[in-house]
Amino acid sequence: MEDKSSQLKLLFIVNPGSGNGEINFGDVISAYFEALEHTAEIYELALNCSLDKLKVIITNSNADRVIAVGGDGTIKLVAECLLQTETPMGIIPAGSANGMARELGIPTTIKESLDVVVNGRPKKIHAITVNKELCIHLADIGFNAYIVKKFNDLPQRGMWGYTKAAWKALWSHHKMEVIIRIKDKIIHSEAAMVVIANATMYGTGVKINPDGKLDDDVFEVILVKEYAVMEILKLRFTNMALNPKNIEAFQITSLNIRTKHKAHFQVDGEYMGKVNQIEANIIPAAINVIV
């Protein structure tokens, strides 16, 4: 039901490449607002749209709310434009995993998520900078980042593609030697992967970070010491918990990680290459999200 107390101007940033191609998001959004007094403006993202250009479009729109229509990459792009501003960001999930929408309890159907955009209330959440990249969900180094790379290189998608990527990674990936510096504590360890966790779970629903909260004053670093085929498949395709014997977690506001050799690195599902150092810092009250 529409909130009649105030009429809103909403700017929808639509990634036309999102979804399965069967839905014209512009048409659905326009039809939804036909009977409402709110104003909906739609901007379709061009290929490789720059951050600066999108910031200008958002500023010039004078919108009360800006809504990302797409997957986690689109959400991240819009979030970067609205970082540390009061302008609320809405989410219409239209990606393959929709990890951030799941995290915030936003419905995956367009009609229900539009209802949230119009009638929901803004909530401040923190974010993290990881090697100067904005992370609003999960970043990691090691095994999972290597799978992200392998998965992106394969023509297959879905479970078969992921299983092939995981199998290739298992044969060729080696554990890392990591040095993690947290405040005045230094941890030396072997690790299959290290997760910098703003959110609690991967897009599949598996809770890698069950103690995480998006609106508190800390983020978590998760040290995963061992891996096996079933553990890795759990990350992608089930919401089963990982073996707690293999995991250590710490709550922090800043972090430095060094590795003996360069390790694969991903942020919010985007492969970033290989690094041997990670600097991560919390951004308090980073984004005003409509939930």
Coordinates of N, CA, C and O in Angstrom, one line a residue, residues 101-283:
A101 N 20.9 -8.5 -1.3 CA 19.4 -8.4 -1.1 C 19.0 -9.5 -0.1 O 18.2 -9.2 0.8
R102 N 19.6 -10.7 -0.2 CA 19.3 -11.8 0.8 C 19.7 -11.3 2.2 O 19.0 -11.6 3.1
E103 N 20.9 -10.7 2.2 CA 21.4 -10.3 3.5 C 20.5 -9.3 4.2 O 20.3 -9.4 5.4
L104 N 19.9 -8.4 3.5 CA 19.0 -7.4 4.0 C 17.5 -7.8 4.1 O 16.7 -7.0 4.5
G105 N 17.2 -9.0 3.7 CA 15.9 -9.5 3.7 C 14.9 -8.9 2.7 O 13.7 -8.8 2.9
I106 N 15.5 -8.4 1.6 CA 14.7 -7.8 0.5 C 14.1 -8.9 -0.4 O 14.9 -9.8 -0.8
P107 N 12.8 -8.9 -0.7 CA 12.2 -9.9 -1.5 C 12.9 -10.0 -2.9 O 13.3 -9.0 -3.4
T108 N 12.8 -11.2 -3.4 CA 13.4 -11.4 -4.8 C 12.5 -11.1 -5.9 O 12.9 -11.1 -7.1
T109 N 11.1 -11.1 -5.6 CA 10.2 -10.8 -6.7 C 10.1 -9.2 -6.9 O 10.3 -8.5 -6.0
I110 N 9.9 -8.8 -8.2 CA 10.0 -7.4 -8.5 C 8.9 -6.6 -7.8 O 9.1 -5.6 -7.2
K111 N 7.7 -7.1 -7.8 CA 6.5 -6.4 -7.1 C 6.8 -6.2 -5.7 O 6.7 -5.1 -5.1
E112 N 7.2 -7.2 -5.0 CA 7.5 -7.1 -3.5 C 8.7 -6.2 -3.2 O 8.6 -5.4 -2.3
S113 N 9.7 -6.3 -4.0 CA 10.9 -5.4 -3.8 C 10.5 -4.0 -4.1 O 11.0 -3.0 -3.5
L114 N 9.6 -3.7 -5.1 CA 9.2 -2.4 -5.4 C 8.4 -1.8 -4.2 O 8.5 -0.6 -3.8
D115 N 7.6 -2.7 -3.6 CA 6.8 -2.3 -2.4 C 7.8 -1.8 -1.3 O 7.5 -0.8 -0.6
V116 N 8.9 -2.5 -1.1 CA 9.9 -2.1 -0.1 C 10.5 -0.8 -0.5 O 10.7 0.1 0.4
V117 N 10.8 -0.6 -1.7 CA 11.5 0.7 -2.2 C 10.6 1.9 -1.9 O 11.1 2.9 -1.4
V118 N 9.3 1.7 -2.0 CA 8.3 2.8 -1.8 C 8.0 3.0 -0.3 O 8.0 4.1 0.2
N119 N 7.8 1.9 0.3 CA 7.2 1.9 1.7 C 8.2 1.6 2.8 O 7.9 1.8 4.0
G120 N 9.4 1.1 2.4 CA 10.4 0.8 3.4 C 11.0 2.0 4.0 O 10.8 3.2 3.6
R121 N 11.9 1.8 5.0 CA 12.5 2.9 5.8 C 14.0 2.7 5.7 O 14.6 1.6 5.7
P122 N 14.8 3.8 5.6 CA 16.2 3.8 5.4 C 16.9 3.3 6.7 O 16.4 3.5 7.8
K123 N 18.0 2.5 6.5 CA 18.7 2.0 7.6 C 20.2 2.1 7.3 O 20.7 1.7 6.2
K124 N 21.0 2.7 8.2 CA 22.4 2.9 7.9 C 23.2 1.6 8.2 O 23.0 1.0 9.2
I125 N 24.0 1.3 7.2 CA 24.9 0.1 7.3 C 26.3 0.5 7.1 O 26.6 1.5 6.4
H126 N 27.2 -0.2 7.7 CA 28.6 0.1 7.4 C 29.1 -0.6 6.2 O 28.4 -1.5 5.6
A127 N 30.3 -0.3 5.7 CA 30.9 -1.0 4.6 C 32.4 -1.1 4.9 O 32.9 -0.6 6.0
I128 N 33.2 -1.6 4.0 CA 34.7 -1.8 4.3 C 35.4 -1.3 3.0 O 34.9 -1.5 1.9
T129 N 36.5 -0.7 3.2 CA 37.5 -0.5 2.1 C 38.5 -1.6 2.2 O 39.1 -1.9 3.2
V130 N 38.6 -2.4 1.1 CA 39.6 -3.5 1.0 C 40.5 -3.1 -0.1 O 40.1 -3.2 -1.3
N131 N 41.8 -2.8 0.2 CA 42.7 -2.3 -0.8 C 42.1 -1.2 -1.7 O 42.2 -1.3 -2.9
K132 N 41.5 -0.3 -1.0 CA 40.8 0.9 -1.7 C 39.6 0.5 -2.5 O 39.0 1.4 -3.1
E133 N 39.2 -0.7 -2.5 CA 37.9 -1.1 -3.2 C 36.8 -1.1 -2.1 O 37.0 -1.6 -1.0
L134 N 35.6 -0.6 -2.5 CA 34.5 -0.7 -1.7 C 34.0 -2.1 -1.6 O 33.8 -2.8 -2.6
C135 N 33.8 -2.6 -0.4 CA 33.2 -4.0 -0.1 C 32.0 -3.8 0.7 O 32.0 -3.3 1.8
I136 N 30.8 -4.2 0.2 CA 29.6 -4.1 0.9 C 29.1 -5.5 1.3 O 28.1 -5.6 2.0
H137 N 29.7 -6.5 0.8 CA 29.3 -7.9 1.1 C 30.4 -8.7 1.6 O 30.6 -8.8 2.8
L138 N 31.2 -9.4 0.8 CA 32.3 -10.2 1.2 C 33.5 -10.1 0.3 O 33.3 -10.1 -1.0
A139 N 34.7 -10.0 0.8 CA 35.9 -10.1 0.0 C 36.7 -11.3 0.6 O 36.5 -11.7 1.7
D140 N 37.6 -11.9 -0.2 CA 38.4 -12.9 0.3 C 39.7 -13.1 -0.6 O 39.7 -12.7 -1.7
I141 N 40.7 -13.7 0.0 CA 41.9 -14.1 -0.7 C 42.0 -15.6 -0.5 O 41.6 -16.2 0.5
G142 N 42.6 -16.3 -1.5 CA 42.8 -17.7 -1.4 C 41.9 -18.5 -2.3 O 41.5 -18.1 -3.4
F143 N 41.4 -19.6 -1.7 CA 40.7 -20.6 -2.5 C 39.4 -20.1 -3.2 O 39.2 -20.4 -4.4
N144 N 38.5 -19.5 -2.5 CA 37.3 -19.0 -3.1 C 37.5 -18.0 -4.2 O 36.9 -18.1 -5.3
A145 N 38.5 -17.1 -4.0 CA 38.8 -16.1 -5.0 C 39.3 -16.8 -6.3 O 39.0 -16.4 -7.4
Y146 N 40.1 -17.9 -6.1 CA 40.6 -18.7 -7.2 C 39.4 -19.3 -8.0 O 39.4 -19.4 -9.2
I147 N 38.5 -19.9 -7.3 CA 37.3 -20.5 -7.9 C 36.5 -19.4 -8.7 O 36.0 -19.7 -9.8
V148 N 36.4 -18.2 -8.1 CA 35.7 -17.1 -8.8 C 36.4 -16.9 -10.2 O 35.7 -16.7 -11.2
K149 N 37.7 -16.8 -10.2 CA 38.5 -16.7 -11.4 C 38.2 -17.8 -12.4 O 37.9 -17.6 -13.6
K150 N 38.3 -19.0 -11.9 CA 38.1 -20.2 -12.8 C 36.7 -20.3 -13.3 O 36.5 -20.6 -14.5
F151 N 35.7 -19.9 -12.4 CA 34.3 -20.0 -12.8 C 34.0 -18.9 -13.9 O 33.3 -19.2 -14.9
N152 N 34.6 -17.7 -13.8 CA 34.4 -16.7 -14.8 C 35.1 -17.0 -16.1 O 34.6 -16.6 -17.2
D153 N 36.1 -17.9 -16.1 CA 36.8 -18.3 -17.3 C 36.0 -19.4 -18.1 O 36.3 -19.7 -19.3
L154 N 35.1 -20.1 -17.4 CA 34.4 -21.2 -18.0 C 33.1 -20.8 -18.8 O 32.4 -19.9 -18.4
P155 N 32.8 -21.5 -19.9 CA 31.5 -21.2 -20.6 C 30.3 -21.6 -19.8 O 29.2 -21.0 -20.0
Q156 N 30.4 -22.7 -19.0 CA 29.3 -23.2 -18.3 C 29.0 -22.3 -17.0 O 29.9 -21.8 -16.4
R157 N 27.7 -22.2 -16.7 CA 27.3 -21.6 -15.5 C 26.5 -22.6 -14.7 O 26.4 -23.8 -15.0
G158 N 26.0 -22.2 -13.5 CA 25.3 -23.2 -12.7 C 26.2 -24.2 -11.9 O 27.4 -24.0 -11.9
M159 N 25.6 -25.2 -11.4 CA 26.3 -26.1 -10.6 C 27.4 -26.9 -11.3 O 28.5 -27.0 -10.8
W160 N 27.2 -27.3 -12.6 CA 28.2 -28.0 -13.3 C 29.5 -27.1 -13.5 O 30.6 -27.6 -13.3
G161 N 29.2 -25.9 -13.9 CA 30.4 -25.0 -14.1 C 31.1 -24.7 -12.9 O 32.4 -24.7 -12.8
Y162 N 30.4 -24.5 -11.8 CA 31.0 -24.3 -10.5 C 31.8 -25.5 -10.0 O 32.9 -25.4 -9.5
T163 N 31.2 -26.7 -10.2 CA 31.9 -27.9 -9.8 C 33.2 -28.1 -10.6 O 34.2 -28.5 -10.0
K164 N 33.2 -27.8 -11.9 CA 34.4 -27.9 -12.7 C 35.5 -26.9 -12.2 O 36.6 -27.3 -12.1
A165 N 35.0 -25.7 -11.9 CA 35.9 -24.7 -11.4 C 36.6 -25.1 -10.1 O 37.8 -25.0 -9.9
A166 N 35.7 -25.6 -9.2 CA 36.2 -26.1 -7.8 C 37.2 -27.2 -8.0 O 38.2 -27.3 -7.3
W167 N 36.9 -28.2 -8.9 CA 37.7 -29.3 -9.1 C 39.1 -28.9 -9.6 O 40.1 -29.4 -9.2
K168 N 39.1 -28.0 -10.6 CA 40.4 -27.5 -11.2 C 41.2 -26.8 -10.1 O 42.4 -26.9 -10.0
A169 N 40.5 -26.0 -9.3 CA 41.1 -25.2 -8.2 C 41.7 -26.2 -7.2 O 42.8 -26.0 -6.7
L170 N 41.0 -27.2 -6.8 CA 41.5 -28.2 -5.8 C 42.8 -28.8 -6.3 O 43.7 -29.1 -5.4
W171 N 42.9 -29.1 -7.6 CA 44.1 -29.8 -8.1 C 45.3 -28.8 -8.1 O 46.5 -29.2 -8.1
S172 N 45.1 -27.5 -8.3 CA 46.2 -26.6 -8.5 C 46.4 -25.5 -7.5 O 47.4 -24.8 -7.5
H173 N 45.5 -25.4 -6.5 CA 45.7 -24.4 -5.5 C 46.4 -25.0 -4.2 O 46.2 -26.1 -3.8
H174 N 47.2 -24.1 -3.7 CA 48.0 -24.5 -2.5 C 47.6 -23.6 -1.3 O 47.3 -22.5 -1.5
K175 N 47.7 -24.1 -0.1 CA 47.4 -23.3 1.1 C 48.4 -22.2 1.1 O 49.5 -22.3 0.7
M176 N 48.0 -21.0 1.7 CA 48.8 -19.9 1.9 C 49.4 -19.8 3.2 O 48.9 -20.3 4.2
E177 N 50.6 -19.2 3.3 CA 51.1 -18.8 4.6 C 50.7 -17.3 4.8 O 51.1 -16.4 4.0
V178 N 50.0 -17.0 5.9 CA 49.5 -15.7 6.1 C 50.0 -15.1 7.4 O 50.2 -15.8 8.4
I179 N 50.1 -13.8 7.4 CA 50.4 -13.1 8.7 C 49.3 -12.0 8.8 O 49.1 -11.1 7.9
I180 N 48.5 -12.2 9.8 CA 47.3 -11.3 10.0 C 47.6 -10.4 11.2 O 47.9 -10.9 12.3
R181 N 47.5 -9.1 11.0 CA 47.8 -8.1 12.0 C 46.5 -7.5 12.4 O 45.8 -6.8 11.6
I182 N 46.0 -7.7 13.7 CA 44.8 -7.1 14.2 C 45.2 -6.3 15.5 O 45.6 -6.9 16.5
K183 N 45.0 -5.0 15.4 CA 45.5 -4.2 16.6 C 46.9 -4.5 16.9 O 47.8 -4.4 16.1
D184 N 47.1 -5.0 18.2 CA 48.5 -5.3 18.6 C 48.7 -6.8 18.5 O 49.7 -7.3 19.1
K185 N 47.8 -7.6 17.9 CA 47.9 -9.0 17.8 C 48.4 -9.4 16.4 O 47.9 -8.9 15.4
I186 N 49.4 -10.4 16.3 CA 49.9 -10.9 15.0 C 49.6 -12.4 15.0 O 50.0 -13.1 15.9
I187 N 48.9 -12.8 13.9 CA 48.6 -14.3 13.8 C 49.4 -14.8 12.6 O 49.2 -14.3 11.5
H188 N 50.2 -15.8 12.8 CA 50.8 -16.6 11.8 C 50.1 -17.9 11.5 O 49.8 -18.6 12.5
S189 N 49.7 -18.2 10.3 CA 48.9 -19.4 10.1 C 49.0 -19.8 8.6 O 49.3 -19.0 7.7
E190 N 48.8 -21.1 8.4 CA 48.5 -21.6 7.1 C 47.0 -21.4 6.9 O 46.2 -21.5 7.8
A191 N 46.6 -21.1 5.6 CA 45.1 -20.9 5.4 C 44.8 -21.3 4.0 O 45.5 -21.1 3.0
A192 N 43.6 -21.9 3.9 CA 43.0 -22.1 2.5 C 42.4 -20.8 2.0 O 42.5 -20.5 0.8
M193 N 41.8 -20.0 2.8 CA 41.3 -18.7 2.4 C 41.1 -17.8 3.6 O 41.0 -18.3 4.8
V194 N 41.1 -16.5 3.4 CA 40.8 -15.6 4.5 C 39.7 -14.7 4.0 O 39.8 -14.1 2.9
V195 N 38.6 -14.6 4.7 CA 37.4 -13.8 4.3 C 37.3 -12.5 5.1 O 37.4 -12.6 6.3
I196 N 37.2 -11.4 4.4 CA 36.9 -10.1 5.0 C 35.4 -9.9 4.9 O 34.9 -9.8 3.8
A197 N 34.7 -10.0 6.0 CA 33.2 -10.2 6.0 C 32.5 -9.0 6.5 O 32.6 -8.7 7.7
N198 N 31.8 -8.3 5.6 CA 30.9 -7.2 6.0 C 29.6 -7.9 6.3 O 28.9 -7.6 7.3
A199 N 29.2 -8.8 5.4 CA 27.9 -9.5 5.6 C 28.1 -10.8 6.3 O 29.2 -11.2 6.7
T200 N 27.0 -11.6 6.5 CA 27.1 -12.9 7.2 C 27.2 -14.1 6.3 O 27.7 -15.1 6.6
M201 N 26.7 -13.9 5.0 CA 26.6 -15.1 4.2 C 26.9 -14.9 2.7 O 26.7 -13.8 2.2
Y202 N 27.3 -15.9 2.0 CA 27.5 -15.9 0.6 C 26.1 -15.9 -0.1 O 25.1 -16.1 0.6
G203 N 26.1 -15.6 -1.4 CA 24.8 -15.5 -2.1 C 23.9 -16.7 -2.0 O 22.7 -16.7 -2.2
T204 N 24.5 -17.9 -1.8 CA 23.7 -19.1 -1.7 C 23.0 -19.3 -0.3 O 22.1 -20.1 -0.2
G205 N 23.4 -18.5 0.7 CA 22.8 -18.5 2.0 C 23.7 -19.2 3.0 O 23.3 -19.2 4.2
V206 N 24.8 -19.7 2.6 CA 25.7 -20.3 3.7 C 26.3 -19.2 4.5 O 26.8 -18.2 4.0
K207 N 26.2 -19.4 5.8 CA 26.6 -18.4 6.8 C 28.1 -18.6 7.1 O 28.4 -19.4 8.0
I208 N 29.0 -17.9 6.4 CA 30.4 -18.0 6.7 C 30.7 -17.1 7.9 O 31.7 -17.3 8.6
N209 N 29.8 -16.2 8.2 CA 30.1 -15.2 9.3 C 28.8 -15.0 10.2 O 28.2 -14.0 10.1
P210 N 28.4 -16.0 10.9 CA 27.1 -16.0 11.6 C 27.0 -14.8 12.6 O 25.9 -14.4 13.0
D211 N 28.1 -14.3 13.1 CA 28.1 -13.2 14.1 C 28.0 -11.8 13.5 O 28.0 -10.8 14.2
G212 N 28.0 -11.7 12.2 CA 28.1 -10.4 11.6 C 26.8 -9.6 11.7 O 25.7 -10.2 11.6
K213 N 27.0 -8.3 11.8 CA 25.8 -7.4 11.8 C 26.2 -6.2 10.9 O 27.3 -5.6 11.1
L214 N 25.3 -5.8 10.0 CA 25.6 -4.7 9.1 C 25.6 -3.3 9.7 O 26.1 -2.4 9.2
D215 N 24.9 -3.3 10.9 CA 24.7 -1.9 11.5 C 25.5 -1.8 12.8 O 25.2 -0.9 13.7
D216 N 26.5 -2.6 13.1 CA 27.3 -2.5 14.3 C 28.6 -1.7 13.9 O 28.7 -1.1 12.9
D217 N 29.6 -1.7 14.8 CA 30.8 -0.9 14.7 C 32.0 -1.7 14.3 O 33.1 -1.2 14.3
V218 N 31.8 -3.0 13.8 CA 32.9 -3.8 13.5 C 32.6 -4.6 12.2 O 31.4 -4.8 11.9
F219 N 33.7 -5.2 11.6 CA 33.5 -6.2 10.6 C 34.3 -7.5 11.1 O 34.9 -7.4 12.2
E220 N 34.2 -8.5 10.4 CA 34.8 -9.8 10.8 C 35.9 -10.2 9.8 O 35.7 -10.0 8.6
V221 N 36.9 -10.9 10.3 CA 37.9 -11.6 9.4 C 37.8 -13.1 9.8 O 37.8 -13.4 11.0
I222 N 37.6 -13.9 8.8 CA 37.4 -15.3 9.0 C 38.6 -16.1 8.4 O 38.8 -16.0 7.2
L223 N 39.3 -16.8 9.2 CA 40.4 -17.6 8.8 C 40.0 -19.0 8.6 O 39.6 -19.7 9.6
V224 N 40.0 -19.5 7.3 CA 39.6 -20.8 7.0 C 40.9 -21.6 6.8 O 41.6 -21.4 5.8
K225 N 41.1 -22.6 7.7 CA 42.5 -23.2 7.7 C 42.5 -24.4 6.7 O 43.6 -24.7 6.2
E226 N 41.5 -25.1 6.6 CA 41.5 -26.3 5.7 C 40.3 -26.2 4.7 O 39.4 -25.5 4.9
Y227 N 40.5 -27.0 3.6 CA 39.4 -27.1 2.7 C 39.3 -28.6 2.2 O 40.3 -29.3 2.1
A228 N 38.1 -28.9 1.7 CA 37.9 -30.2 1.1 C 36.8 -30.0 0.1 O 36.1 -29.0 0.1
V229 N 36.6 -31.0 -0.8 CA 35.6 -30.8 -1.9 C 34.2 -30.5 -1.3 O 33.6 -29.5 -1.8
M230 N 33.8 -31.2 -0.4 CA 32.4 -31.0 0.1 C 32.3 -29.6 0.8 O 31.2 -29.0 0.7
E231 N 33.3 -29.2 1.5 CA 33.3 -27.9 2.2 C 33.1 -26.8 1.1 O 32.3 -25.8 1.3
I232 N 33.9 -26.9 0.0 CA 33.8 -25.9 -1.0 C 32.5 -25.9 -1.7 O 31.9 -24.8 -2.0
L233 N 31.9 -27.0 -2.0 CA 30.6 -27.1 -2.6 C 29.5 -26.6 -1.7 O 28.6 -26.0 -2.2
K234 N 29.7 -26.7 -0.4 CA 28.7 -26.1 0.5 C 28.7 -24.6 0.3 O 27.6 -24.0 0.4
L235 N 29.8 -24.0 0.1 CA 29.8 -22.5 0.0 C 28.9 -22.0 -1.1 O 28.3 -21.0 -1.0
R236 N 28.8 -22.8 -2.2 CA 28.1 -22.3 -3.4 C 26.7 -22.8 -3.5 O 25.8 -22.1 -3.9
F237 N 26.4 -24.0 -3.0 CA 25.2 -24.6 -3.3 C 24.3 -25.0 -2.2 O 23.2 -25.5 -2.4
T238 N 24.7 -24.8 -1.0 CA 23.9 -25.2 0.2 C 24.0 -24.1 1.2 O 24.8 -23.2 1.2
N239 N 23.1 -24.2 2.2 CA 23.2 -23.3 3.4 C 23.7 -24.1 4.6 O 23.5 -23.7 5.7
M240 N 24.4 -25.2 4.4 CA 25.0 -26.0 5.5 C 26.2 -25.3 6.0 O 27.0 -24.6 5.3
A241 N 26.4 -25.4 7.3 CA 27.6 -24.7 8.0 C 28.9 -25.4 7.6 O 28.9 -26.6 7.4
L242 N 29.9 -24.6 7.6 CA 31.2 -25.2 7.4 C 31.7 -25.8 8.7 O 31.2 -25.5 9.8
N243 N 32.7 -26.7 8.7 CA 33.2 -27.4 9.9 C 33.8 -26.3 10.8 O 34.8 -25.7 10.4
P244 N 33.3 -26.1 12.0 CA 33.8 -25.1 12.9 C 35.3 -25.3 13.3 O 36.0 -24.4 13.7
K245 N 35.8 -26.6 13.2 CA 37.2 -26.9 13.6 C 38.1 -26.2 12.6 O 39.3 -26.0 13.0
N246 N 37.7 -25.9 11.4 CA 38.6 -25.3 10.4 C 38.6 -23.8 10.4 O 39.2 -23.2 9.6
I247 N 37.8 -23.1 11.3 CA 37.6 -21.7 11.2 C 37.9 -21.0 12.5 O 37.6 -21.4 13.6
E248 N 38.5 -19.8 12.3 CA 38.7 -18.8 13.4 C 38.1 -17.5 12.9 O 38.4 -17.1 11.8
A249 N 37.5 -16.8 13.8 CA 36.9 -15.5 13.4 C 37.3 -14.4 14.5 O 37.4 -14.7 15.7
F250 N 37.4 -13.2 14.0 CA 37.8 -12.1 14.8 C 37.0 -10.9 14.4 O 36.8 -10.6 13.2
Q251 N 36.5 -10.1 15.4 CA 35.8 -8.8 15.1 C 36.8 -7.7 15.2 O 37.5 -7.5 16.2
I252 N 36.8 -6.8 14.2 CA 37.8 -5.8 14.0 C 37.2 -4.5 13.3 O 36.1 -4.5 12.8
T253 N 38.0 -3.4 13.4 CA 37.7 -2.2 12.6 C 38.8 -2.0 11.5 O 38.5 -1.2 10.6
S254 N 39.9 -2.6 11.7 CA 41.0 -2.5 10.6 C 41.8 -3.7 10.6 O 41.8 -4.5 11.6
L255 N 42.5 -3.9 9.5 CA 43.1 -5.2 9.3 C 44.3 -5.1 8.3 O 44.2 -4.4 7.3
N256 N 45.4 -5.8 8.6 CA 46.4 -6.0 7.6 C 46.7 -7.5 7.4 O 46.9 -8.2 8.4
I257 N 46.8 -7.9 6.2 CA 47.1 -9.3 5.9 C 48.3 -9.3 4.9 O 48.3 -8.6 3.9
R258 N 49.3 -10.1 5.2 CA 50.4 -10.3 4.3 C 50.5 -11.8 4.0 O 50.3 -12.6 4.9
T259 N 50.8 -12.1 2.7 CA 51.0 -13.5 2.4 C 52.5 -13.7 1.8 O 53.0 -12.8 1.2
K260 N 53.0 -14.9 2.0 CA 54.4 -15.1 1.5 C 54.4 -15.0 0.0 O 55.4 -14.5 -0.5
H261 N 53.4 -15.6 -0.6 CA 53.3 -15.6 -2.1 C 52.0 -14.9 -2.5 O 51.1 -14.9 -1.7
K262 N 52.0 -14.3 -3.7 CA 50.7 -13.6 -4.1 C 49.6 -14.6 -4.1 O 49.7 -15.8 -4.5
A263 N 48.4 -14.1 -3.7 CA 47.2 -14.9 -3.6 C 46.1 -14.3 -4.4 O 46.0 -13.1 -4.6
H264 N 45.2 -15.2 -4.9 CA 44.0 -14.7 -5.6 C 43.1 -13.9 -4.7 O 42.9 -14.2 -3.5
F265 N 42.4 -12.9 -5.2 CA 41.7 -11.9 -4.4 C 40.4 -11.5 -5.2 O 40.4 -11.3 -6.4
Q266 N 39.3 -11.5 -4.4 CA 38.0 -11.0 -5.0 C 37.3 -10.1 -4.0 O 37.4 -10.3 -2.8
V267 N 36.5 -9.2 -4.6 CA 35.7 -8.3 -3.8 C 34.3 -8.4 -4.3 O 34.0 -8.1 -5.5
D268 N 33.3 -8.7 -3.5 CA 31.9 -8.8 -3.9 C 31.7 -9.5 -5.2 O 30.9 -9.1 -6.0
G269 N 32.4 -10.7 -5.3 CA 32.2 -11.5 -6.5 C 33.0 -11.1 -7.7 O 32.9 -11.8 -8.8
E270 N 33.8 -10.1 -7.6 CA 34.6 -9.6 -8.8 C 36.0 -10.0 -8.5 O 36.6 -9.5 -7.5
Y271 N 36.6 -10.7 -9.5 CA 38.0 -11.1 -9.3 C 38.9 -10.0 -9.6 O 38.8 -9.2 -10.5
M272 N 39.9 -9.8 -8.6 CA 40.7 -8.6 -8.7 C 42.2 -8.9 -9.0 O 43.1 -8.0 -8.8
G273 N 42.5 -10.1 -9.3 CA 43.9 -10.5 -9.6 C 44.6 -11.1 -8.3 O 43.9 -11.6 -7.4
K274 N 45.9 -11.0 -8.3 CA 46.7 -11.6 -7.2 C 47.4 -10.5 -6.4 O 47.9 -9.6 -7.0
V275 N 47.4 -10.7 -5.1 CA 48.0 -9.7 -4.2 C 48.8 -10.4 -3.1 O 48.5 -11.6 -2.8
N276 N 49.7 -9.7 -2.5 CA 50.3 -10.3 -1.3 C 50.2 -9.4 -0.1 O 50.8 -9.7 1.0
Q277 N 49.3 -8.4 -0.2 CA 49.0 -7.6 1.0 C 47.5 -7.1 0.9 O 47.1 -6.7 -0.2
I278 N 46.9 -7.1 2.0 CA 45.5 -6.6 2.1 C 45.4 -5.6 3.3 O 45.9 -5.9 4.4
E279 N 44.9 -4.4 3.0 CA 44.6 -3.4 4.0 C 43.0 -3.2 4.0 O 42.5 -3.0 2.9
A280 N 42.4 -3.4 5.1 CA 41.0 -3.3 5.2 C 40.6 -2.4 6.4 O 41.2 -2.5 7.5
N281 N 39.6 -1.5 6.1 CA 39.2 -0.5 7.2 C 37.7 -0.4 7.1 O 37.1 -0.3 6.0
I282 N 37.0 -0.2 8.2 CA 35.6 0.0 8.3 C 35.2 1.4 7.8 O 36.0 2.3 8.1
I283 N 34.1 1.5 7.1 CA 33.5 2.8 6.9 C 32.2 2.9 7.7 O 31.2 2.3 7.2

